[in-house]
DNA sequence: ATTGGCACTCTAAGTAATAGAGTGCCAAAA
DNA sequence: TTTTGGCACTCTATTACTTAGAGTGCCAAT
């Protein structure tokens, strides 16, 4: 199923026109637009062929043609030429990442928000926790007579804390004891090995104090689980309301995006370098009218999270893909800096 | 403008029917439904009067009547009888608040989510910071060679932390020095007095070290500002997509709810015990087709935050108001416990 | 292989007709 | 004086029909 040069031009012109206008594209328009000479009739016969091959769809007999998901696919895979970012665009993104306090949490959140502004889509950024990430430190801070803040700092810079109610009186001695104890058992240990079972095994070594410190141990487990589950930042989901073609789906779509598990499945499951899923290529019903575009960023030479977006099928892929890539590159670089400085 | 007994019954029947069905209510339906005997014609003449007085609206000449915002107002203020919560409902709410670790942040977030489930509306919970709240403690935790986590614990149990990049090598001595310094200047000080000016005045007392610690001082200011600005938890905003009557507004509404400032203006500005704003009673355009219902919760005898919801005008107020009240009461109680234990 | 011509199809928009819900008003009844 | 049945009236929602226009498919001529 090889497309001739001319067929490719016709298909890409259809895709580009449709992306721009959202209207089905007719043979007459193309005839006047294409750089080579061809009558509407000629183009019609090519379009008929592209239609038979499944690259085009027809809303109804007397409308123009619309790219099918196969058409988008062919366009993206072998016809599209990405529009490189202008210097102004690059600078804008650079300045976003040029912050003094690179708190990974905040950075990822801000990145999602900014990206959603550039692309007018719902965007997701995530931080996953590779198996090589370990506990750097456990800290306990007295927050009141019966309240302790417990904080876990991981080697990838992720910090999580939790307020914890305890039955004993919170004194400096007790905290020091438990801090030493917890650090001895946890520091340097891979986050994903801090399971319920491991916590239990640690607990028994506390002997008679085991019961007293149970709330803290549970909190440690929960914090590690939280870190291990990764972080997801969703932004600009209201942008999806602006696309008429999504109006049927938008409710289910937004509900779906509220779930961390769904975001994980969409952006951080499976191996991929750059993912583009167009409409029906998505497995889930809610996404059947939407597209997903996603890529990874790396820290320390390994996958550290994703940057992606959800939008209508009719997306300006040629513009969005370089954006995503540059974003992911920058994000990785900034996080890398923090990472290297501290390790 | 006093309504007769019968007029009140007719108005409330119209409101209740409309809340239930969303359809304009006609005289025939009411005639068969009301507990007293009255022909459609009689009811029509009463309806005409209620219409003239502004309690009812008419979508068009030959439709039934719909309550105006004045009609809702009269219904809510003097005719409605709230449906008390069933024991089952109470238990469900109780169990939500019956948690071992009452982290205020998590609690408020969970509360918003649960409330949105019960009411099928977008819900907001907030924690404001009264002037009586002071800094309980400042903690610094080394997170890496050039990275410090700075944490502020306020007397109302709110805890905020921030990752901070510094230029010097993070050693135990330096941290101890600055921790002592910061605590000496901040502990016991009302959060809202920790302004930029105050931080500057503190900074100069550091003399030659002032420059070195500037990032930390800035972070302290930002954290205090964050605490002082209050916390807002929005949940279930997608529920608003389910109400057809809001479809025109829902995009602007959702965008508006994304802004912390707007939530503050809606729920924590001005003095009120229980707020109900119906449609046009709202000042902002985005809310002209929606209703706001909100109340406060208290900790230590003073206003500590709000619980509220945004939904269509056609809300089951009689059911929702007791829910909100019970929720606010419980929330205050749980937070009060933490508060008392630690003070 | 390409093209102009032409009949064909389908949509979108506009018009007209109809049924039905609900009202307003009036004169009669209570 | 209030209530009620009766009835004409108004407006919407639905359906059917028409028409203009866009675009196609196909065919015969180039």
PDB file of N, CA and C in Angstrom, chain B residues 261-339:
ATOM      1  N   UNK B 261      -8.317  33.064  44.045  1.00  0.00           N
ATOM      2  CA  UNK B 261      -8.882  34.359  44.435  1.00  0.00           C
ATOM      3  C   UNK B 261     -10.402  34.371  44.314  1.00  0.00           C
ATOM      4  N   UNK B 262     -10.887  33.764  43.246  1.00  0.00           N
ATOM      5  CA  UNK B 262     -12.331  33.722  43.092  1.00  0.00           C
ATOM      6  C   UNK B 262     -12.983  32.899  44.187  1.00  0.00           C
ATOM      7  N   UNK B 263     -12.363  31.779  44.537  1.00  0.00           N
ATOM      8  CA  UNK B 263     -12.929  30.967  45.608  1.00  0.00           C
ATOM      9  C   UNK B 263     -12.932  31.753  46.915  1.00  0.00           C
ATOM     10  N   UNK B 264     -11.869  32.468  47.127  1.00  0.00           N
ATOM     11  CA  UNK B 264     -11.813  33.291  48.333  1.00  0.00           C
ATOM     12  C   UNK B 264     -12.956  34.303  48.339  1.00  0.00           C
ATOM     13  N   UNK B 265     -13.115  34.984  47.218  1.00  0.00           N
ATOM     14  CA  UNK B 265     -14.165  36.004  47.153  1.00  0.00           C
ATOM     15  C   UNK B 265     -15.542  35.379  47.373  1.00  0.00           C
ATOM     16  N   UNK B 266     -15.732  34.192  46.843  1.00  0.00           N
ATOM     17  CA  UNK B 266     -17.047  33.575  46.964  1.00  0.00           C
ATOM     18  C   UNK B 266     -17.329  33.065  48.369  1.00  0.00           C
ATOM     19  N   UNK B 267     -16.318  32.489  49.008  1.00  0.00           N
ATOM     20  CA  UNK B 267     -16.607  31.756  50.230  1.00  0.00           C
ATOM     21  C   UNK B 267     -16.055  32.384  51.503  1.00  0.00           C
ATOM     22  N   UNK B 268     -15.040  33.169  51.392  1.00  0.00           N
ATOM     23  CA  UNK B 268     -14.434  33.689  52.619  1.00  0.00           C
ATOM     24  C   UNK B 268     -14.327  35.199  52.676  1.00  0.00           C
ATOM     25  N   UNK B 269     -15.099  35.876  51.874  1.00  0.00           N
ATOM     26  CA  UNK B 269     -15.092  37.324  52.020  1.00  0.00           C
ATOM     27  C   UNK B 269     -16.423  37.750  52.626  1.00  0.00           C
ATOM     28  N   UNK B 270     -16.383  38.782  53.414  1.00  0.00           N
ATOM     29  CA  UNK B 270     -17.605  39.239  54.063  1.00  0.00           C
ATOM     30  C   UNK B 270     -17.978  38.358  55.232  1.00  0.00           C
ATOM     31  N   UNK B 271     -18.917  38.833  55.982  1.00  0.00           N
ATOM     32  CA  UNK B 271     -19.365  38.069  57.141  1.00  0.00           C
ATOM     33  C   UNK B 271     -20.710  37.436  56.863  1.00  0.00           C
ATOM     34  N   UNK B 272     -20.793  36.176  57.102  1.00  0.00           N
ATOM     35  CA  UNK B 272     -22.099  35.526  56.952  1.00  0.00           C
ATOM     36  C   UNK B 272     -22.093  34.247  57.770  1.00  0.00           C
ATOM     37  N   UNK B 273     -23.267  33.835  58.149  1.00  0.00           N
ATOM     38  CA  UNK B 273     -23.394  32.569  58.856  1.00  0.00           C
ATOM     39  C   UNK B 273     -23.684  31.460  57.874  1.00  0.00           C
ATOM     40  N   UNK B 274     -24.690  31.753  57.097  1.00  0.00           N
ATOM     41  CA  UNK B 274     -25.082  30.790  56.082  1.00  0.00           C
ATOM     42  C   UNK B 274     -25.452  31.594  54.856  1.00  0.00           C
ATOM     43  N   UNK B 275     -24.831  31.269  53.766  1.00  0.00           N
ATOM     44  CA  UNK B 275     -25.004  32.079  52.570  1.00  0.00           C
ATOM     45  C   UNK B 275     -25.709  31.271  51.505  1.00  0.00           C
ATOM     46  N   UNK B 276     -26.743  31.852  50.944  1.00  0.00           N
ATOM     47  CA  UNK B 276     -27.357  31.239  49.767  1.00  0.00           C
ATOM     48  C   UNK B 276     -27.498  32.330  48.725  1.00  0.00           C
ATOM     49  N   UNK B 277     -26.837  32.129  47.621  1.00  0.00           N
ATOM     50  CA  UNK B 277     -26.954  33.102  46.538  1.00  0.00           C
ATOM     51  C   UNK B 277     -27.544  32.387  45.337  1.00  0.00           C
ATOM     52  N   UNK B 278     -28.640  32.903  44.845  1.00  0.00           N
ATOM     53  CA  UNK B 278     -29.382  32.216  43.803  1.00  0.00           C
ATOM     54  C   UNK B 278     -29.249  32.963  42.489  1.00  0.00           C
ATOM     55  N   UNK B 279     -28.678  32.276  41.511  1.00  0.00           N
ATOM     56  CA  UNK B 279     -28.611  32.838  40.162  1.00  0.00           C
ATOM     57  C   UNK B 279     -28.154  34.278  40.127  1.00  0.00           C
ATOM     58  N   UNK B 280     -29.023  35.123  39.685  1.00  0.00           N
ATOM     59  CA  UNK B 280     -28.655  36.518  39.468  1.00  0.00           C
ATOM     60  C   UNK B 280     -28.249  37.240  40.741  1.00  0.00           C
ATOM     61  N   UNK B 281     -28.553  36.664  41.886  1.00  0.00           N
ATOM     62  CA  UNK B 281     -28.096  37.303  43.117  1.00  0.00           C
ATOM     63  C   UNK B 281     -26.578  37.344  43.176  1.00  0.00           C
ATOM     64  N   UNK B 282     -25.958  36.448  42.424  1.00  0.00           N
ATOM     65  CA  UNK B 282     -24.501  36.483  42.359  1.00  0.00           C
ATOM     66  C   UNK B 282     -24.045  37.686  41.544  1.00  0.00           C
ATOM     67  N   UNK B 283     -22.960  38.247  41.971  1.00  0.00           N
ATOM     68  CA  UNK B 283     -22.510  39.448  41.274  1.00  0.00           C
ATOM     69  C   UNK B 283     -21.856  39.111  39.935  1.00  0.00           C
ATOM     70  N   UNK B 284     -21.176  37.972  39.870  1.00  0.00           N
ATOM     71  CA  UNK B 284     -20.426  37.723  38.643  1.00  0.00           C
ATOM     72  C   UNK B 284     -21.278  37.044  37.580  1.00  0.00           C
ATOM     73  N   UNK B 285     -20.995  37.392  36.374  1.00  0.00           N
ATOM     74  CA  UNK B 285     -21.666  36.870  35.196  1.00  0.00           C
ATOM     75  C   UNK B 285     -21.640  35.339  35.150  1.00  0.00           C
ATOM     76  N   UNK B 286     -20.477  34.790  35.418  1.00  0.00           N
ATOM     77  CA  UNK B 286     -20.321  33.345  35.274  1.00  0.00           C
ATOM     78  C   UNK B 286     -21.301  32.585  36.148  1.00  0.00           C
ATOM     79  N   UNK B 287     -21.680  33.200  37.258  1.00  0.00           N
ATOM     80  CA  UNK B 287     -22.511  32.490  38.216  1.00  0.00           C
ATOM     81  C   UNK B 287     -23.983  32.808  38.058  1.00  0.00           C
ATOM     82  N   UNK B 288     -24.316  33.592  37.043  1.00  0.00           N
ATOM     83  CA  UNK B 288     -25.695  34.062  36.960  1.00  0.00           C
ATOM     84  C   UNK B 288     -26.708  32.928  36.806  1.00  0.00           C
ATOM     85  N   UNK B 289     -26.267  31.774  36.376  1.00  0.00           N
ATOM     86  CA  UNK B 289     -27.197  30.657  36.265  1.00  0.00           C
ATOM     87  C   UNK B 289     -26.980  29.596  37.315  1.00  0.00           C
ATOM     88  N   UNK B 290     -26.168  29.916  38.304  1.00  0.00           N
ATOM     89  CA  UNK B 290     -25.818  28.910  39.305  1.00  0.00           C
ATOM     90  C   UNK B 290     -26.147  29.414  40.702  1.00  0.00           C
ATOM     91  N   UNK B 291     -26.184  28.500  41.623  1.00  0.00           N
ATOM     92  CA  UNK B 291     -26.397  28.876  43.013  1.00  0.00           C
ATOM     93  C   UNK B 291     -25.177  28.537  43.847  1.00  0.00           C
ATOM     94  N   UNK B 292     -24.975  29.344  44.856  1.00  0.00           N
ATOM     95  CA  UNK B 292     -23.916  29.107  45.822  1.00  0.00           C
ATOM     96  C   UNK B 292     -24.572  28.866  47.171  1.00  0.00           C
ATOM     97  N   UNK B 293     -24.185  27.815  47.832  1.00  0.00           N
ATOM     98  CA  UNK B 293     -24.643  27.594  49.202  1.00  0.00           C
ATOM     99  C   UNK B 293     -23.398  27.386  50.039  1.00  0.00           C
ATOM    100  N   UNK B 294     -23.281  28.105  51.134  1.00  0.00           N
ATOM    101  CA  UNK B 294     -22.044  27.998  51.907  1.00  0.00           C
ATOM    102  C   UNK B 294     -22.279  28.274  53.373  1.00  0.00           C
ATOM    103  N   UNK B 295     -21.448  27.665  54.184  1.00  0.00           N
ATOM    104  CA  UNK B 295     -21.461  27.979  55.605  1.00  0.00           C
ATOM    105  C   UNK B 295     -20.040  27.895  56.142  1.00  0.00           C
ATOM    106  N   UNK B 296     -19.897  28.190  57.415  1.00  0.00           N
ATOM    107  CA  UNK B 296     -18.587  28.173  58.043  1.00  0.00           C
ATOM    108  C   UNK B 296     -18.439  26.995  58.980  1.00  0.00           C
ATOM    109  N   UNK B 297     -17.232  26.679  59.299  1.00  0.00           N
ATOM    110  CA  UNK B 297     -17.003  25.838  60.465  1.00  0.00           C
ATOM    111  C   UNK B 297     -16.098  26.604  61.407  1.00  0.00           C
ATOM    112  N   UNK B 298     -16.139  26.198  62.645  1.00  0.00           N
ATOM    113  CA  UNK B 298     -15.380  26.924  63.650  1.00  0.00           C
ATOM    114  C   UNK B 298     -14.402  26.011  64.368  1.00  0.00           C
ATOM    115  N   UNK B 299     -13.296  26.573  64.743  1.00  0.00           N
ATOM    116  CA  UNK B 299     -12.330  25.870  65.590  1.00  0.00           C
ATOM    117  C   UNK B 299     -11.936  26.843  66.691  1.00  0.00           C
ATOM    118  N   UNK B 300     -11.957  26.351  67.902  1.00  0.00           N
ATOM    119  CA  UNK B 300     -11.591  27.222  69.017  1.00  0.00           C
ATOM    120  C   UNK B 300     -12.488  28.439  69.098  1.00  0.00           C
ATOM    121  N   UNK B 301     -13.752  28.253  68.746  1.00  0.00           N
ATOM    122  CA  UNK B 301     -14.711  29.333  68.895  1.00  0.00           C
ATOM    123  C   UNK B 301     -14.632  30.396  67.823  1.00  0.00           C
ATOM    124  N   UNK B 302     -13.750  30.230  66.873  1.00  0.00           N
ATOM    125  CA  UNK B 302     -13.759  31.233  65.808  1.00  0.00           C
ATOM    126  C   UNK B 302     -13.743  30.595  64.426  1.00  0.00           C
ATOM    127  N   UNK B 303     -14.262  31.353  63.504  1.00  0.00           N
ATOM    128  CA  UNK B 303     -14.358  30.964  62.096  1.00  0.00           C
ATOM    129  C   UNK B 303     -13.008  30.458  61.584  1.00  0.00           C
ATOM    130  N   UNK B 304     -13.003  29.240  61.085  1.00  0.00           N
ATOM    131  CA  UNK B 304     -11.733  28.677  60.642  1.00  0.00           C
ATOM    132  C   UNK B 304     -11.747  28.312  59.166  1.00  0.00           C
ATOM    133  N   UNK B 305     -12.897  28.414  58.548  1.00  0.00           N
ATOM    134  CA  UNK B 305     -12.962  28.072  57.136  1.00  0.00           C
ATOM    135  C   UNK B 305     -14.394  27.889  56.684  1.00  0.00           C
ATOM    136  N   UNK B 306     -14.543  27.530  55.435  1.00  0.00           N
ATOM    137  CA  UNK B 306     -15.882  27.413  54.867  1.00  0.00           C
ATOM    138  C   UNK B 306     -16.101  26.050  54.236  1.00  0.00           C
ATOM    139  N   UNK B 307     -17.358  25.725  54.109  1.00  0.00           N
ATOM    140  CA  UNK B 307     -17.777  24.550  53.366  1.00  0.00           C
ATOM    141  C   UNK B 307     -18.884  25.040  52.452  1.00  0.00           C
ATOM    142  N   UNK B 308     -18.751  24.801  51.176  1.00  0.00           N
ATOM    143  CA  UNK B 308     -19.781  25.342  50.306  1.00  0.00           C
ATOM    144  C   UNK B 308     -19.906  24.577  49.015  1.00  0.00           C
ATOM    145  N   UNK B 309     -20.904  24.927  48.255  1.00  0.00           N
ATOM    146  CA  UNK B 309     -21.057  24.239  46.983  1.00  0.00           C
ATOM    147  C   UNK B 309     -21.599  25.162  45.914  1.00  0.00           C
ATOM    148  N   UNK B 310     -21.324  24.770  44.695  1.00  0.00           N
ATOM    149  CA  UNK B 310     -21.812  25.482  43.524  1.00  0.00           C
ATOM    150  C   UNK B 310     -22.613  24.499  42.695  1.00  0.00           C
ATOM    151  N   UNK B 311     -23.834  24.841  42.416  1.00  0.00           N
ATOM    152  CA  UNK B 311     -24.672  23.948  41.635  1.00  0.00           C
ATOM    153  C   UNK B 311     -25.651  24.752  40.811  1.00  0.00           C
ATOM    154  N   UNK B 312     -26.570  24.062  40.156  1.00  0.00           N
ATOM    155  CA  UNK B 312     -27.576  24.781  39.382  1.00  0.00           C
ATOM    156  C   UNK B 312     -28.521  25.499  40.337  1.00  0.00           C
ATOM    157  N   UNK B 313     -29.247  26.453  39.838  1.00  0.00           N
ATOM    158  CA  UNK B 313     -30.226  27.151  40.672  1.00  0.00           C
ATOM    159  C   UNK B 313     -31.245  26.155  41.207  1.00  0.00           C
ATOM    160  N   UNK B 314     -31.568  25.223  40.364  1.00  0.00           N
ATOM    161  CA  UNK B 314     -32.535  24.182  40.704  1.00  0.00           C
ATOM    162  C   UNK B 314     -31.871  23.140  41.608  1.00  0.00           C
ATOM    163  N   UNK B 315     -31.696  23.510  42.850  1.00  0.00           N
ATOM    164  CA  UNK B 315     -31.022  22.656  43.822  1.00  0.00           C
ATOM    165  C   UNK B 315     -32.023  22.184  44.858  1.00  0.00           C
ATOM    166  N   UNK B 316     -31.796  21.020  45.404  1.00  0.00           N
ATOM    167  CA  UNK B 316     -32.671  20.557  46.472  1.00  0.00           C
ATOM    168  C   UNK B 316     -32.186  21.153  47.794  1.00  0.00           C
ATOM    169  N   UNK B 317     -32.482  22.425  47.952  1.00  0.00           N
ATOM    170  CA  UNK B 317     -31.971  23.166  49.115  1.00  0.00           C
ATOM    171  C   UNK B 317     -32.335  22.488  50.430  1.00  0.00           C
ATOM    172  N   UNK B 318     -33.557  21.987  50.498  1.00  0.00           N
ATOM    173  CA  UNK B 318     -34.037  21.411  51.757  1.00  0.00           C
ATOM    174  C   UNK B 318     -33.192  20.210  52.184  1.00  0.00           C
ATOM    175  N   UNK B 319     -32.611  19.549  51.226  1.00  0.00           N
ATOM    176  CA  UNK B 319     -31.766  18.396  51.542  1.00  0.00           C
ATOM    177  C   UNK B 319     -30.319  18.825  51.758  1.00  0.00           C
ATOM    178  N   UNK B 320     -29.913  19.795  50.977  1.00  0.00           N
ATOM    179  CA  UNK B 320     -28.507  20.154  50.957  1.00  0.00           C
ATOM    180  C   UNK B 320     -28.095  20.976  52.173  1.00  0.00           C
ATOM    181  N   UNK B 321     -28.977  21.832  52.623  1.00  0.00           N
ATOM    182  CA  UNK B 321     -28.620  22.716  53.725  1.00  0.00           C
ATOM    183  C   UNK B 321     -28.281  21.935  54.999  1.00  0.00           C
ATOM    184  N   UNK B 322     -29.123  20.965  55.400  1.00  0.00           N
ATOM    185  CA  UNK B 322     -28.733  20.194  56.580  1.00  0.00           C
ATOM    186  C   UNK B 322     -27.425  19.429  56.372  1.00  0.00           C
ATOM    187  N   UNK B 323     -27.228  18.948  55.151  1.00  0.00           N
ATOM    188  CA  UNK B 323     -25.970  18.255  54.857  1.00  0.00           C
ATOM    189  C   UNK B 323     -24.774  19.164  55.119  1.00  0.00           C
ATOM    190  N   UNK B 324     -24.847  20.341  54.537  1.00  0.00           N
ATOM    191  CA  UNK B 324     -23.744  21.292  54.691  1.00  0.00           C
ATOM    192  C   UNK B 324     -23.512  21.612  56.162  1.00  0.00           C
ATOM    193  N   UNK B 325     -24.606  21.852  56.859  1.00  0.00           N
ATOM    194  CA  UNK B 325     -24.469  22.221  58.265  1.00  0.00           C
ATOM    195  C   UNK B 325     -23.819  21.111  59.077  1.00  0.00           C
ATOM    196  N   UNK B 326     -24.298  19.908  58.853  1.00  0.00           N
ATOM    197  CA  UNK B 326     -23.748  18.791  59.609  1.00  0.00           C
ATOM    198  C   UNK B 326     -22.273  18.598  59.269  1.00  0.00           C
ATOM    199  N   UNK B 327     -21.990  18.745  58.012  1.00  0.00           N
ATOM    200  CA  UNK B 327     -20.612  18.627  57.543  1.00  0.00           C
ATOM    201  C   UNK B 327     -19.717  19.645  58.223  1.00  0.00           C
ATOM    202  N   UNK B 328     -20.180  20.874  58.236  1.00  0.00           N
ATOM    203  CA  UNK B 328     -19.373  21.942  58.813  1.00  0.00           C
ATOM    204  C   UNK B 328     -19.172  21.703  60.306  1.00  0.00           C
ATOM    205  N   UNK B 329     -20.229  21.231  60.958  1.00  0.00           N
ATOM    206  CA  UNK B 329     -20.134  20.980  62.399  1.00  0.00           C
ATOM    207  C   UNK B 329     -19.075  19.911  62.676  1.00  0.00           C
ATOM    208  N   UNK B 330     -19.190  18.828  61.932  1.00  0.00           N
ATOM    209  CA  UNK B 330     -18.260  17.711  62.130  1.00  0.00           C
ATOM    210  C   UNK B 330     -16.820  18.124  61.833  1.00  0.00           C
ATOM    211  N   UNK B 331     -16.668  18.840  60.754  1.00  0.00           N
ATOM    212  CA  UNK B 331     -15.334  19.266  60.347  1.00  0.00           C
ATOM    213  C   UNK B 331     -14.714  20.110  61.451  1.00  0.00           C
ATOM    214  N   UNK B 332     -15.486  21.036  61.976  1.00  0.00           N
ATOM    215  CA  UNK B 332     -15.001  21.861  63.078  1.00  0.00           C
ATOM    216  C   UNK B 332     -14.625  21.019  64.278  1.00  0.00           C
ATOM    217  N   UNK B 333     -15.454  20.034  64.580  1.00  0.00           N
ATOM    218  CA  UNK B 333     -15.186  19.198  65.757  1.00  0.00           C
ATOM    219  C   UNK B 333     -13.877  18.449  65.620  1.00  0.00           C
ATOM    220  N   UNK B 334     -13.686  17.847  64.469  1.00  0.00           N
ATOM    221  CA  UNK B 334     -12.471  17.050  64.283  1.00  0.00           C
ATOM    222  C   UNK B 334     -11.235  17.936  64.353  1.00  0.00           C
ATOM    223  N   UNK B 335     -11.303  19.081  63.678  1.00  0.00           N
ATOM    224  CA  UNK B 335     -10.147  19.966  63.695  1.00  0.00           C
ATOM    225  C   UNK B 335      -9.924  20.538  65.095  1.00  0.00           C
ATOM    226  N   UNK B 336     -11.007  20.743  65.792  1.00  0.00           N
ATOM    227  CA  UNK B 336     -10.918  21.243  67.162  1.00  0.00           C
ATOM    228  C   UNK B 336     -10.129  20.273  68.042  1.00  0.00           C
ATOM    229  N   UNK B 337     -10.410  18.997  67.852  1.00  0.00           N
ATOM    230  CA  UNK B 337      -9.703  17.963  68.624  1.00  0.00           C
ATOM    231  C   UNK B 337      -8.195  18.098  68.467  1.00  0.00           C
ATOM    232  N   UNK B 338      -7.764  18.114  67.226  1.00  0.00           N
ATOM    233  CA  UNK B 338      -6.336  18.263  66.957  1.00  0.00           C
ATOM    234  C   UNK B 338      -5.805  19.526  67.602  1.00  0.00           C
ATOM    235  N   UNK B 339      -6.569  20.573  67.403  1.00  0.00           N
ATOM    236  CA  UNK B 339      -6.188  21.884  67.887  1.00  0.00           C
ATOM    237  C   UNK B 339      -5.995  21.875  69.398  1.00  0.00           C
TER     238      UNK B 339
END
